[in-house]
Tab-separated table of C-alpha atoms in Angstrom:
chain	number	residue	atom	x	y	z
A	1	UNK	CA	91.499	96.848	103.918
A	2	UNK	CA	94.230	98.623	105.224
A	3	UNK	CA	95.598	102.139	104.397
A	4	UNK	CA	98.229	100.529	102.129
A	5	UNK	CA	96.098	98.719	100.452
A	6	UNK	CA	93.168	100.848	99.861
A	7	UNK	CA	96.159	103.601	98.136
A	8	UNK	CA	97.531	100.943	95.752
A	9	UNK	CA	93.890	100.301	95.106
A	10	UNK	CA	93.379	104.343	93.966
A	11	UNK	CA	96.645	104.236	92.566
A	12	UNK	CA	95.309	102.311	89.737
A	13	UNK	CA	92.926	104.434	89.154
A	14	UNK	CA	95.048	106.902	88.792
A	15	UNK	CA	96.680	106.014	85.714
A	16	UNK	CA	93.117	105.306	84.592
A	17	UNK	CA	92.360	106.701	80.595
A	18	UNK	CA	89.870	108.782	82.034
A	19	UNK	CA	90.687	112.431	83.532
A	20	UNK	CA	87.100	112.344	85.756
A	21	UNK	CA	88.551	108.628	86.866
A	22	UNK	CA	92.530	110.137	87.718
A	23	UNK	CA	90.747	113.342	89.404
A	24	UNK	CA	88.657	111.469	91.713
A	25	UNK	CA	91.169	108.783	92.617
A	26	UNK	CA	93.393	111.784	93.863
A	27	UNK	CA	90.508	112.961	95.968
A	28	UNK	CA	89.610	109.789	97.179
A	29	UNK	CA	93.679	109.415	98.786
A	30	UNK	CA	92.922	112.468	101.137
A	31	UNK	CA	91.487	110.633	103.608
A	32	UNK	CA	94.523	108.095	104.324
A	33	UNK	CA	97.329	110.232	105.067
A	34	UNK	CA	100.585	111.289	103.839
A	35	UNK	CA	102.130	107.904	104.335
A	36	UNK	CA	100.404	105.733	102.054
A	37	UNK	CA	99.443	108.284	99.666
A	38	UNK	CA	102.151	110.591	99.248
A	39	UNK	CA	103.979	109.054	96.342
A	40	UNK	CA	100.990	108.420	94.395
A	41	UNK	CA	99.636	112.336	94.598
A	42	UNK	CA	103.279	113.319	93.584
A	43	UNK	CA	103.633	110.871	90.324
A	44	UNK	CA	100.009	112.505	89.893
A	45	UNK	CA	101.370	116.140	90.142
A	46	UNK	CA	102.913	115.426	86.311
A	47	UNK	CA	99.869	114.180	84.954
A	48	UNK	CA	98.608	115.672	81.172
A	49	UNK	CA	95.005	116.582	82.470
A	50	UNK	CA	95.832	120.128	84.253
A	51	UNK	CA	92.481	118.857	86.140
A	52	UNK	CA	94.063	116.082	87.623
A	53	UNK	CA	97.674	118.069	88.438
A	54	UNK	CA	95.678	120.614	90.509
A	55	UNK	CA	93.335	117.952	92.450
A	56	UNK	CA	96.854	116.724	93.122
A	57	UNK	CA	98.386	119.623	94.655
A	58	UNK	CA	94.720	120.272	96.568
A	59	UNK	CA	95.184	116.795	98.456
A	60	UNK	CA	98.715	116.983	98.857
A	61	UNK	CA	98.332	120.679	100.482
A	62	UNK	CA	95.647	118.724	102.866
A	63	UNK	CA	98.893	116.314	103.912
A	64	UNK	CA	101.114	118.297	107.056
A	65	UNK	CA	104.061	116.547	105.970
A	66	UNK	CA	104.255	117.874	102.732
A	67	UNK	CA	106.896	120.266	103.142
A	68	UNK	CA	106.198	123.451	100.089
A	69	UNK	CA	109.260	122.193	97.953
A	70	UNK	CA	107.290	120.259	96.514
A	71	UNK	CA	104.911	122.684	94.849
A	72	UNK	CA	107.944	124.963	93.644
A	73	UNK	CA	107.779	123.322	90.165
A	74	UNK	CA	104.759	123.720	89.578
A	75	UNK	CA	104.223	127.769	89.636
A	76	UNK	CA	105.532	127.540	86.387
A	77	UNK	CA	103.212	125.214	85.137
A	78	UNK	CA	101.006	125.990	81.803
A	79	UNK	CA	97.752	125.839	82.996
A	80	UNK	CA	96.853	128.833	86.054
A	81	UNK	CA	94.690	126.794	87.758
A	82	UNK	CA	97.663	124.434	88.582
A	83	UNK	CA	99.837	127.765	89.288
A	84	UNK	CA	97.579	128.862	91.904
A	85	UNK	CA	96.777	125.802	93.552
A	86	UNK	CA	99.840	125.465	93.877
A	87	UNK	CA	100.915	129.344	95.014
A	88	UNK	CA	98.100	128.363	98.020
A	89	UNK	CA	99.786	125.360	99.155
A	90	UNK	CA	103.131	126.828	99.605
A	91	UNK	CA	101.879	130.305	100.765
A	92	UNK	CA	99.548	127.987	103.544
A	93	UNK	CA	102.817	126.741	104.424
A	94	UNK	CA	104.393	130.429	105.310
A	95	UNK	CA	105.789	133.244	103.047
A	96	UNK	CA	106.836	133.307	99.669
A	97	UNK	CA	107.731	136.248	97.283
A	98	UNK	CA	107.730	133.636	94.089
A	99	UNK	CA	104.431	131.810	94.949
A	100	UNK	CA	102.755	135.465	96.283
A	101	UNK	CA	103.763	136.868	93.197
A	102	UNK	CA	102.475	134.305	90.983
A	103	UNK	CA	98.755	134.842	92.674
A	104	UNK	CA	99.376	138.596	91.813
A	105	UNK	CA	99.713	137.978	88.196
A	106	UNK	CA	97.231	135.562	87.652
A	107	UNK	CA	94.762	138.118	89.378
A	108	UNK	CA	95.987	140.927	87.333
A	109	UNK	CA	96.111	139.204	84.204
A	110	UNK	CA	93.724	140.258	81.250
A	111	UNK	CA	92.635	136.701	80.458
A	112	UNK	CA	89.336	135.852	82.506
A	113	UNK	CA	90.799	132.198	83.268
A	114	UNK	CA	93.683	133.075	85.075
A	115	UNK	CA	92.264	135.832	86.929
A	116	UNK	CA	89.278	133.320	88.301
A	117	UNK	CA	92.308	130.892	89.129
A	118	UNK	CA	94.035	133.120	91.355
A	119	UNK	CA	90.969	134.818	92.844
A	120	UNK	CA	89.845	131.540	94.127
A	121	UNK	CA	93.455	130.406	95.472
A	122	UNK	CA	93.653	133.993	97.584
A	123	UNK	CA	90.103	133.271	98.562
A	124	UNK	CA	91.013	129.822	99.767
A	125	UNK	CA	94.114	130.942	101.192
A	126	UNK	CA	91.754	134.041	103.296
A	127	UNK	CA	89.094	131.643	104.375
A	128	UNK	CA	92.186	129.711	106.197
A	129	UNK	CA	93.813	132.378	107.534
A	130	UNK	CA	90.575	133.290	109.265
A	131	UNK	CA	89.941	129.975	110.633
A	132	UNK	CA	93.156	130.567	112.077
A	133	UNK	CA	92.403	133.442	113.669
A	134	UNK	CA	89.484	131.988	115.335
A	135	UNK	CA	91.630	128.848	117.015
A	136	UNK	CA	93.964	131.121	118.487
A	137	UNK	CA	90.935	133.489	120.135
């Protein structure tokens, strides 16, 4: 099966009933690369299940050829998990003061949800700036 193939194959299951299903299915297109998959992960990226949005911006952020436009939407999204996954996957992509500040609110927010949210985002976001650091030594 070829790349194609095997994407139109997950992009069923993407509009599966089941969140677990959609969420995995996303996952599962990491592997084949922006061209084949691309589309599907950004029809995904309005899902209902907040679950399956953010799995969606995760694999998309793996894809070089995303460009960060394509996360701008979504720091306004209701759920923070989805905010900060997708603050990471612009701020991985360089600066910027909208997606920076939304990690700064979710951290400093009183509810215990978004603060986990962003922690986890920066955390990502550190852990990659250090591997980073270690290519270039």
């Amino acid at each position: 099966m070829q790349a194609r193939e095997y994407a139109e194959a997950l992009a069923g299951a993407c509009r599966d009933s089941d969140p677990e299903v959609r969420r995995a299915a996303t996952r599962a297109l990491s592997p084949i690369g922006a061209a084949s998959s691309a589309h599907i992960l950004q029809e995904c990226l309005r899902d209902s299940d907040p679950g399956v949005r953010a799995e969606s911006v995760r694999t998309l952020a793996s894809l070089d050829e995303i460009s960060r436009d394509a996360f701008l939407d979504l720091l306004e999204d209701p759920h923070p998990v989805v905010r900060s996954e997708a603050a990471a996957a612009i701020l991985q992509r360089g600066e910027n003061p909208r997606a920076a500040r939304t990690l700064d609110l979710l951290m400093a927010s009183s509810e215990e949800e978004d603060q986990l949210a962003g922690t986890k985002a920066f955390a990502r976001l550190a852990r990659a700036e250090d591997g980073a650091r270690l290519e270039r030594a």
